[in-house]
Amino acid sequence: MTQRRQRTQQRSRQAQQARQSPPHTAAHPTPERHPADNSERWERKEKKEKKEKRGKDPGRRTAAAAETRAKRRRRPEPAPSPAAAPAPPVADPAGAAFDALYTRHAVTLIRQVYLLTGRPRFAREAVEWAFRLAWQRWPEVAVDPDPAGWVRVAAYDYALSPWHRLRPGHRVPEKPVREAPEPPPARPEDRALLNALLRLPAPYRRALVLHDGVGLGLYEMAAEAEASTPAAAGRLTHARTWVALRRPELELYELPPVRQGEILHTRFTQLAVAQQVTPAAPRTVRADSERGTRRVTRGAFGVTGLLAAVTGLVLIIAPDGYTPPPEAPVATLPTTVPDADATPGEWTGDDGEPRPGGPGSPEEAVVQNLPPGARLTPEFR
């Protein structure tokens, strides 16, 4: 209250001095202030005067501000840059993961299976079959530590299955490349190497391709081939010795095992890369897998329904209980004696003993007197 009273007294003195001083000639004269007016009212007036002093034409400023606000409202919003635009959400994460796996490993697996079979089209068939199986069991494959290894095992098993020998012209392990319908490799040395590889038994060929072609270690190769480590090492050594004897120009026989593996890896890579591979689209493989699953499911339901229908039909037409067959009449001995006109010699032998079945014998009489369909008792058989 003391400060407010002092300000009021000061303003009163200023007002008295203004009344005593001559009038101002400025463009904006200072308004008179009555000492009895409220101090808050004078403060509002002072603030208003200060605002008017900042601009010479307040109305023009107000109109310009309104026009600026209107332009801002009419200005279109800037379009977001492509880099800043968020990526669209993935509709099918499982399908996207499968497509990425297929795109990354399909070509490599086809070339590896080609080394096992020597048939480009069959290699593509085996790899696509393995990927279709992987899509059917995707929950299992997705959590596997090595999904590509899972698909590789399935493709190798399909390619080396002995059932393919029953297909016309499809003796995969024994038939050389020169007799295959597919075109052989262009270079003679590649054809010779592939022929030597295909003449190996399937387990030895698989071990050689996994270790020297794919580049797996001995333990990984043994685990994938489902063999013990000594057995896998023996297969690998035998396969290298076979290739060294069949292809002496490679000079593998006197080299250490590490150097042999390096040379074979280089030659296998050149042989596989020389093949032009065009895999199917990943969506096509997934669609084929789903179509096959639906076909198998419908077949299973059809077989189940057929068995149920046959079982119901048998239950309907089968009798309720067992009905024994009718018994045939039993023949008995006749009560009459043989014909009196028959001489004993006609039904007796030379020794005077009765001759069974002779004319006039009791057996003949019994047979003649049998009713139709009658059966003999055991004593007359």
Short mmCIF file of C-alpha atoms in Angstrom, two decimals:
data_model
loop_
_atom_site.label_atom_id
_atom_site.label_comp_id
_atom_site.label_asym_id
_atom_site.label_seq_id
_atom_site.Cartn_x
_atom_site.Cartn_y
_atom_site.Cartn_z
CA MET A 1 0.00 0.00 0.00
CA THR A 2 2.85 2.38 0.71
CA GLN A 3 4.35 1.97 -2.78
CA ARG A 4 0.99 2.45 -4.45
CA ARG A 5 0.40 5.64 -2.44
CA GLN A 6 3.81 6.99 -3.43
CA ARG A 7 3.12 6.27 -7.12
CA THR A 8 -0.25 8.03 -6.83
CA GLN A 9 1.32 11.09 -5.25
CA GLN A 10 4.03 11.18 -7.91
CA ARG A 11 1.45 11.05 -10.69
CA SER A 12 -0.50 13.83 -9.02
CA ARG A 13 2.55 16.09 -8.98
CA GLN A 14 3.23 15.27 -12.64
CA ALA A 15 -0.32 16.20 -13.53
CA GLN A 16 -0.01 19.56 -11.76
CA GLN A 17 3.20 20.31 -13.60
CA ALA A 18 1.57 19.40 -16.91
CA ARG A 19 -1.27 21.80 -16.30
CA GLN A 20 1.14 24.59 -15.48
CA SER A 21 3.37 23.94 -18.54
CA PRO A 22 2.37 25.20 -22.08
CA PRO A 23 0.58 22.77 -24.42
CA HIS A 24 2.68 20.37 -26.55
CA THR A 25 2.81 20.66 -30.30
CA ALA A 26 3.82 17.05 -30.94
CA ALA A 27 1.87 14.79 -33.20
CA HIS A 28 0.72 12.76 -30.23
CA PRO A 29 0.08 15.01 -27.25
CA THR A 30 0.20 13.53 -23.85
CA PRO A 31 -3.32 13.18 -22.43
CA GLU A 32 -4.17 14.89 -19.22
CA ARG A 33 -4.22 12.80 -16.14
CA HIS A 34 -6.47 13.62 -13.28
CA PRO A 35 -4.98 12.97 -9.90
CA ALA A 36 -8.17 11.37 -8.71
CA ASP A 37 -8.16 8.64 -11.48
CA ASN A 38 -7.34 5.07 -10.56
CA SER A 39 -3.69 4.07 -10.96
CA GLU A 40 -4.53 0.82 -12.83
CA ARG A 41 -6.49 2.81 -15.38
CA TRP A 42 -3.51 5.06 -16.00
CA GLU A 43 -1.29 2.04 -16.41
CA ARG A 44 -3.56 0.62 -19.12
CA LYS A 45 -3.51 3.93 -20.91
CA GLU A 46 0.26 4.07 -20.82
CA LYS A 47 0.54 0.61 -22.31
CA LYS A 48 -1.82 1.60 -25.09
CA GLU A 49 0.20 4.71 -25.81
CA LYS A 50 3.40 2.72 -26.03
CA LYS A 51 1.82 0.35 -28.54
CA GLU A 52 0.68 3.27 -30.69
CA LYS A 53 4.13 4.83 -30.61
CA ARG A 54 5.75 1.66 -32.02
CA GLY A 55 4.03 2.03 -35.40
CA LYS A 56 2.88 5.12 -37.22
CA ASP A 57 -0.19 3.36 -38.72
CA PRO A 58 -1.57 0.59 -36.48
CA GLY A 59 -4.44 -0.15 -38.88
CA ARG A 60 -2.08 -0.88 -41.77
CA ARG A 61 -0.08 -3.21 -39.57
CA THR A 62 -3.20 -5.07 -38.57
CA ALA A 63 -4.24 -5.53 -42.21
CA ALA A 64 -0.77 -6.74 -43.22
CA ALA A 65 -0.76 -9.24 -40.37
CA ALA A 66 -4.17 -10.55 -41.44
CA GLU A 67 -3.00 -10.93 -45.05
CA THR A 68 0.12 -12.83 -43.93
CA ARG A 69 -2.00 -15.22 -41.88
CA ALA A 70 -4.28 -15.81 -44.86
CA LYS A 71 -1.29 -16.61 -47.11
CA ARG A 72 0.01 -19.05 -44.56
CA ARG A 73 -3.34 -20.81 -44.48
CA ARG A 74 -3.43 -21.03 -48.30
CA ARG A 75 0.16 -22.30 -48.56
CA PRO A 76 0.21 -26.07 -49.32
CA GLU A 77 1.95 -28.38 -46.92
CA PRO A 78 5.38 -29.54 -48.14
CA ALA A 79 5.41 -33.14 -49.38
CA PRO A 80 7.56 -35.50 -47.29
CA SER A 81 10.82 -36.53 -48.90
CA PRO A 82 11.17 -40.18 -50.03
CA ALA A 83 14.04 -40.72 -47.63
CA ALA A 84 11.96 -39.56 -44.67
CA ALA A 85 8.87 -41.58 -45.67
CA PRO A 86 8.38 -44.62 -43.40
CA ALA A 87 8.71 -48.05 -44.96
CA PRO A 88 5.40 -49.83 -45.59
CA PRO A 89 4.64 -52.60 -43.13
CA VAL A 90 5.35 -56.14 -44.30
CA ALA A 91 2.08 -58.04 -44.77
CA ASP A 92 3.62 -61.54 -44.53
CA PRO A 93 6.86 -61.69 -42.50
CA ALA A 94 7.19 -65.47 -42.97
CA GLY A 95 6.82 -65.18 -46.74
CA ALA A 96 9.34 -62.35 -46.88
CA ALA A 97 11.86 -64.39 -44.86
CA PHE A 98 11.35 -67.42 -47.11
CA ASP A 99 11.76 -65.32 -50.25
CA ALA A 100 15.00 -63.86 -48.89
CA LEU A 101 16.35 -67.34 -48.09
CA TYR A 102 15.39 -68.66 -51.52
CA THR A 103 16.86 -65.68 -53.37
CA ARG A 104 20.14 -65.95 -51.47
CA HIS A 105 20.79 -69.70 -51.72
CA ALA A 106 18.76 -71.19 -54.60
CA VAL A 107 21.36 -70.69 -57.33
CA THR A 108 24.23 -71.98 -55.16
CA LEU A 109 22.30 -75.09 -54.15
CA ILE A 110 21.34 -75.89 -57.75
CA ARG A 111 25.01 -75.80 -58.75
CA GLN A 112 25.97 -78.04 -55.83
CA VAL A 113 23.32 -80.61 -56.70
CA TYR A 114 24.51 -80.46 -60.30
CA LEU A 115 27.90 -81.72 -59.09
CA LEU A 116 26.12 -84.65 -57.43
CA THR A 117 23.90 -85.62 -60.36
CA GLY A 118 25.35 -84.12 -63.53
CA ARG A 119 21.84 -83.06 -64.64
CA PRO A 120 20.94 -79.35 -64.59
CA ARG A 121 17.18 -79.83 -64.84
CA PHE A 122 17.13 -82.52 -62.19
CA ALA A 123 19.27 -80.34 -59.91
CA ARG A 124 16.72 -77.55 -60.22
CA GLU A 125 13.90 -80.01 -59.52
CA ALA A 126 15.63 -81.29 -56.37
CA VAL A 127 16.28 -77.79 -54.98
CA GLU A 128 12.73 -76.61 -55.67
CA TRP A 129 11.39 -79.74 -53.98
CA ALA A 130 13.57 -79.03 -50.94
CA PHE A 131 12.34 -75.43 -50.74
CA ARG A 132 8.72 -76.55 -51.07
CA LEU A 133 9.29 -78.93 -48.17
CA ALA A 134 10.92 -76.10 -46.21
CA TRP A 135 7.86 -73.88 -46.75
CA GLN A 136 5.58 -76.69 -45.54
CA ARG A 137 7.70 -76.96 -42.37
CA TRP A 138 8.60 -73.28 -42.10
CA PRO A 139 8.02 -73.01 -38.31
CA GLU A 140 10.73 -75.65 -37.90
CA VAL A 141 13.07 -74.20 -40.53
CA ALA A 142 12.72 -70.60 -39.28
CA VAL A 143 14.12 -71.45 -35.84
CA ASP A 144 16.88 -73.71 -37.18
CA PRO A 145 20.40 -72.33 -36.60
CA ASP A 146 21.26 -72.97 -40.27
CA PRO A 147 18.16 -72.79 -42.54
CA ALA A 148 20.31 -73.06 -45.67
CA GLY A 149 21.88 -76.25 -44.30
CA TRP A 150 18.40 -77.68 -43.63
CA VAL A 151 17.40 -77.08 -47.24
CA ARG A 152 20.75 -78.45 -48.50
CA VAL A 153 20.25 -81.73 -46.63
CA ALA A 154 16.74 -82.11 -48.09
CA ALA A 155 17.96 -81.37 -51.62
CA TYR A 156 20.89 -83.82 -51.36
CA ASP A 157 18.65 -86.58 -49.99
CA TYR A 158 16.18 -86.10 -52.82
CA ALA A 159 18.88 -86.02 -55.48
CA LEU A 160 20.66 -89.16 -54.22
CA SER A 161 17.51 -91.17 -53.52
CA PRO A 162 17.77 -94.65 -55.12
CA TRP A 163 14.13 -94.50 -56.19
CA HIS A 164 15.11 -92.21 -59.06
CA ARG A 165 16.74 -95.19 -60.77
CA LEU A 166 13.25 -96.41 -61.64
CA ARG A 167 12.58 -93.32 -63.73
CA PRO A 168 13.21 -93.79 -67.47
CA GLY A 169 16.73 -92.69 -68.39
CA HIS A 170 17.41 -91.49 -64.87
CA ARG A 171 20.12 -93.72 -63.43
CA VAL A 172 21.72 -90.87 -61.54
CA PRO A 173 24.70 -92.45 -59.71
CA GLU A 174 26.10 -94.67 -62.48
CA LYS A 175 25.19 -93.07 -65.77
CA PRO A 176 27.95 -90.83 -67.17
CA VAL A 177 27.28 -87.35 -68.43
CA ARG A 178 27.96 -88.15 -72.09
CA GLU A 179 24.86 -90.38 -72.13
CA ALA A 180 22.62 -87.85 -70.35
CA PRO A 181 20.04 -85.88 -72.32
CA GLU A 182 21.31 -82.56 -70.97
CA PRO A 183 24.26 -80.94 -72.74
CA PRO A 184 27.59 -81.79 -71.08
CA PRO A 185 30.10 -79.16 -69.96
CA ALA A 186 31.78 -77.27 -72.77
CA ARG A 187 35.42 -77.87 -71.79
CA PRO A 188 36.83 -81.41 -72.13
CA GLU A 189 38.61 -81.25 -68.76
CA ASP A 190 35.34 -80.32 -67.04
CA ARG A 191 33.56 -83.25 -68.67
CA ALA A 192 36.30 -85.64 -67.59
CA LEU A 193 36.23 -84.36 -64.01
CA LEU A 194 32.44 -84.61 -63.82
CA ASN A 195 32.48 -88.15 -65.21
CA ALA A 196 35.07 -89.18 -62.63
CA LEU A 197 32.96 -87.61 -59.88
CA LEU A 198 29.74 -89.31 -61.01
CA ARG A 199 31.36 -92.76 -61.05
CA LEU A 200 31.90 -92.55 -57.29
CA PRO A 201 29.32 -94.16 -54.99
CA ALA A 202 26.76 -91.73 -53.64
CA PRO A 203 28.12 -91.50 -50.04
CA TYR A 204 31.68 -90.83 -51.27
CA ARG A 205 30.47 -88.30 -53.82
CA ARG A 206 28.46 -86.47 -51.17
CA ALA A 207 31.39 -86.33 -48.79
CA LEU A 208 33.70 -84.95 -51.50
CA VAL A 209 31.22 -82.26 -52.60
CA LEU A 210 30.45 -81.18 -49.03
CA HIS A 211 34.09 -80.91 -47.97
CA ASP A 212 35.91 -79.75 -51.10
CA GLY A 213 32.99 -78.19 -52.98
CA VAL A 214 30.90 -76.47 -50.28
CA GLY A 215 33.82 -75.97 -47.91
CA LEU A 216 32.47 -77.64 -44.76
CA GLY A 217 34.84 -78.90 -42.11
CA LEU A 218 35.31 -82.57 -41.34
CA TYR A 219 33.02 -82.56 -38.30
CA GLU A 220 30.27 -80.55 -40.03
CA MET A 221 30.50 -82.80 -43.08
CA ALA A 222 30.24 -85.93 -40.92
CA ALA A 223 27.22 -84.54 -39.06
CA GLU A 224 25.42 -83.61 -42.28
CA ALA A 225 26.18 -86.96 -43.89
CA GLU A 226 25.01 -88.74 -40.70
CA ALA A 227 28.25 -90.66 -40.35
CA SER A 228 30.96 -90.90 -37.75
CA THR A 229 34.05 -88.75 -38.13
CA PRO A 230 36.39 -91.66 -39.01
CA ALA A 231 33.90 -92.96 -41.59
CA ALA A 232 33.53 -89.50 -43.16
CA ALA A 233 37.32 -89.08 -43.26
CA GLY A 234 37.68 -92.48 -44.92
CA ARG A 235 35.08 -91.60 -47.57
CA LEU A 236 36.82 -88.31 -48.29
CA THR A 237 40.24 -89.94 -48.62
CA HIS A 238 38.89 -92.67 -50.90
CA ALA A 239 37.11 -90.12 -53.11
CA ARG A 240 40.23 -87.96 -53.46
CA THR A 241 42.30 -91.00 -54.34
CA TRP A 242 39.79 -92.03 -56.98
CA VAL A 243 39.76 -88.58 -58.58
CA ALA A 244 43.56 -88.44 -58.49
CA LEU A 245 43.84 -91.78 -60.28
CA ARG A 246 41.18 -90.95 -62.86
CA ARG A 247 42.45 -87.43 -63.55
CA PRO A 248 46.27 -87.56 -63.37
CA GLU A 249 46.59 -84.13 -64.99
CA LEU A 250 45.45 -82.58 -61.70
CA GLU A 251 48.60 -83.93 -60.00
CA LEU A 252 46.80 -84.67 -56.74
CA TYR A 253 48.42 -87.96 -55.88
CA GLU A 254 51.64 -86.67 -54.28
CA LEU A 255 50.19 -83.47 -52.74
CA PRO A 256 49.26 -83.06 -49.07
CA PRO A 257 45.53 -83.28 -48.21
CA VAL A 258 45.15 -79.53 -47.66
CA ARG A 259 46.54 -78.76 -51.10
CA GLN A 260 44.35 -81.44 -52.66
CA GLY A 261 41.28 -79.83 -51.12
CA GLU A 262 42.25 -76.39 -52.44
CA ILE A 263 42.74 -77.65 -56.00
CA LEU A 264 39.49 -79.62 -56.01
CA HIS A 265 37.59 -76.66 -54.54
CA THR A 266 38.83 -74.42 -57.35
CA ARG A 267 37.96 -76.97 -60.06
CA PHE A 268 34.52 -77.71 -58.59
CA THR A 269 33.75 -73.99 -58.39
CA GLN A 270 34.71 -73.47 -62.03
CA LEU A 271 32.64 -76.47 -63.09
CA ALA A 272 29.56 -75.30 -61.17
CA VAL A 273 29.77 -71.64 -62.19
CA ALA A 274 29.94 -72.63 -65.86
CA GLN A 275 26.32 -73.83 -65.65
CA GLN A 276 23.67 -71.22 -66.46
CA VAL A 277 21.07 -71.44 -63.68
CA THR A 278 17.63 -69.82 -63.85
CA PRO A 279 15.63 -70.70 -60.73
CA ALA A 280 11.90 -70.21 -60.46
CA ALA A 281 10.42 -67.23 -58.63
CA PRO A 282 10.09 -67.67 -54.85
CA ARG A 283 6.37 -66.92 -54.96
CA THR A 284 5.92 -69.69 -57.51
CA VAL A 285 7.69 -72.16 -55.23
CA ARG A 286 5.51 -71.15 -52.30
CA ALA A 287 2.35 -71.44 -54.40
CA ASP A 288 3.37 -74.92 -55.60
CA SER A 289 4.06 -75.99 -52.02
CA GLU A 290 0.66 -74.80 -50.82
CA ARG A 291 -1.05 -76.43 -53.80
CA GLY A 292 0.66 -79.74 -53.04
CA THR A 293 -0.36 -79.52 -49.40
CA ARG A 294 -3.98 -78.95 -50.35
CA ARG A 295 -3.84 -81.87 -52.80
CA VAL A 296 -2.46 -84.23 -50.16
CA THR A 297 -5.03 -83.08 -47.62
CA ARG A 298 -7.92 -83.61 -50.01
CA GLY A 299 -6.56 -87.05 -50.95
CA ALA A 300 -6.35 -88.03 -47.29
CA PHE A 301 -9.92 -86.90 -46.68
CA GLY A 302 -11.07 -88.78 -49.80
CA VAL A 303 -9.41 -92.03 -48.74
CA THR A 304 -10.83 -91.68 -45.23
CA GLY A 305 -14.31 -91.09 -46.61
CA LEU A 306 -14.02 -94.08 -48.95
CA LEU A 307 -12.99 -96.38 -46.11
CA ALA A 308 -15.86 -95.11 -43.99
CA ALA A 309 -18.33 -95.71 -46.84
CA VAL A 310 -17.07 -99.27 -47.44
CA THR A 311 -17.25 -100.05 -43.73
CA GLY A 312 -20.82 -98.76 -43.50
CA LEU A 313 -21.87 -100.76 -46.57
CA VAL A 314 -20.43 -103.95 -45.11
CA LEU A 315 -22.27 -103.35 -41.85
CA ILE A 316 -25.52 -102.86 -43.72
CA ILE A 317 -25.40 -105.90 -46.00
CA ALA A 318 -23.77 -108.33 -43.55
CA PRO A 319 -26.16 -110.73 -41.67
CA ASP A 320 -26.89 -110.10 -38.05
CA GLY A 321 -25.76 -113.55 -36.89
CA TYR A 322 -24.26 -116.81 -38.06
CA THR A 323 -26.62 -119.14 -39.94
CA PRO A 324 -25.29 -122.72 -40.21
CA PRO A 325 -25.69 -124.47 -43.59
CA PRO A 326 -28.38 -127.18 -43.93
CA GLU A 327 -27.23 -130.71 -43.17
CA ALA A 328 -27.26 -133.32 -45.95
CA PRO A 329 -29.13 -136.60 -45.32
CA VAL A 330 -27.04 -139.48 -44.04
CA ALA A 331 -27.14 -142.81 -45.93
CA THR A 332 -28.03 -145.93 -43.95
CA LEU A 333 -27.68 -149.65 -44.69
CA PRO A 334 -30.58 -151.15 -46.53
CA THR A 335 -32.77 -153.60 -44.65
CA THR A 336 -33.18 -155.86 -47.73
CA VAL A 337 -30.78 -158.56 -48.75
CA PRO A 338 -29.16 -158.69 -52.14
CA ASP A 339 -31.02 -160.00 -55.10
CA ALA A 340 -31.59 -163.75 -54.89
CA ASP A 341 -30.85 -164.20 -58.57
CA ALA A 342 -27.32 -162.92 -58.05
CA THR A 343 -24.86 -165.70 -57.69
CA PRO A 344 -22.20 -165.49 -55.01
CA GLY A 345 -19.54 -165.47 -57.62
CA GLU A 346 -20.76 -162.18 -58.91
CA TRP A 347 -19.84 -160.39 -55.70
CA THR A 348 -17.27 -162.77 -54.26
CA GLY A 349 -13.71 -163.33 -55.25
CA ASP A 350 -11.97 -166.48 -56.41
CA ASP A 351 -11.06 -167.28 -52.85
CA GLY A 352 -14.70 -167.16 -51.81
CA GLU A 353 -14.28 -163.89 -49.88
CA PRO A 354 -16.77 -161.07 -50.55
CA ARG A 355 -15.59 -158.70 -53.23
CA PRO A 356 -16.44 -155.08 -52.30
CA GLY A 357 -18.34 -153.24 -54.95
CA GLY A 358 -19.10 -156.25 -57.08
CA PRO A 359 -22.43 -156.83 -58.78
CA GLY A 360 -25.05 -157.77 -56.28
CA SER A 361 -22.84 -156.82 -53.35
CA PRO A 362 -24.30 -154.91 -50.41
CA GLU A 363 -22.16 -151.87 -51.26
CA GLU A 364 -23.68 -151.70 -54.73
CA ALA A 365 -27.14 -151.92 -53.27
CA VAL A 366 -26.35 -149.13 -50.85
CA VAL A 367 -25.02 -146.88 -53.61
CA GLN A 368 -28.05 -147.55 -55.81
CA ASN A 369 -30.44 -146.77 -52.98
CA LEU A 370 -28.76 -143.47 -51.99
CA PRO A 371 -31.06 -140.42 -52.23
CA PRO A 372 -29.84 -137.41 -54.26
CA GLY A 373 -27.30 -135.32 -52.32
CA ALA A 374 -26.82 -137.95 -49.61
CA ARG A 375 -23.41 -138.46 -48.04
CA LEU A 376 -21.92 -141.68 -46.73
CA THR A 377 -21.11 -142.23 -43.12
CA PRO A 378 -17.42 -142.85 -42.30
CA GLU A 379 -17.89 -146.62 -42.13
CA PHE A 380 -19.03 -146.73 -45.78
CA ARG A 381 -16.40 -144.39 -47.28
#
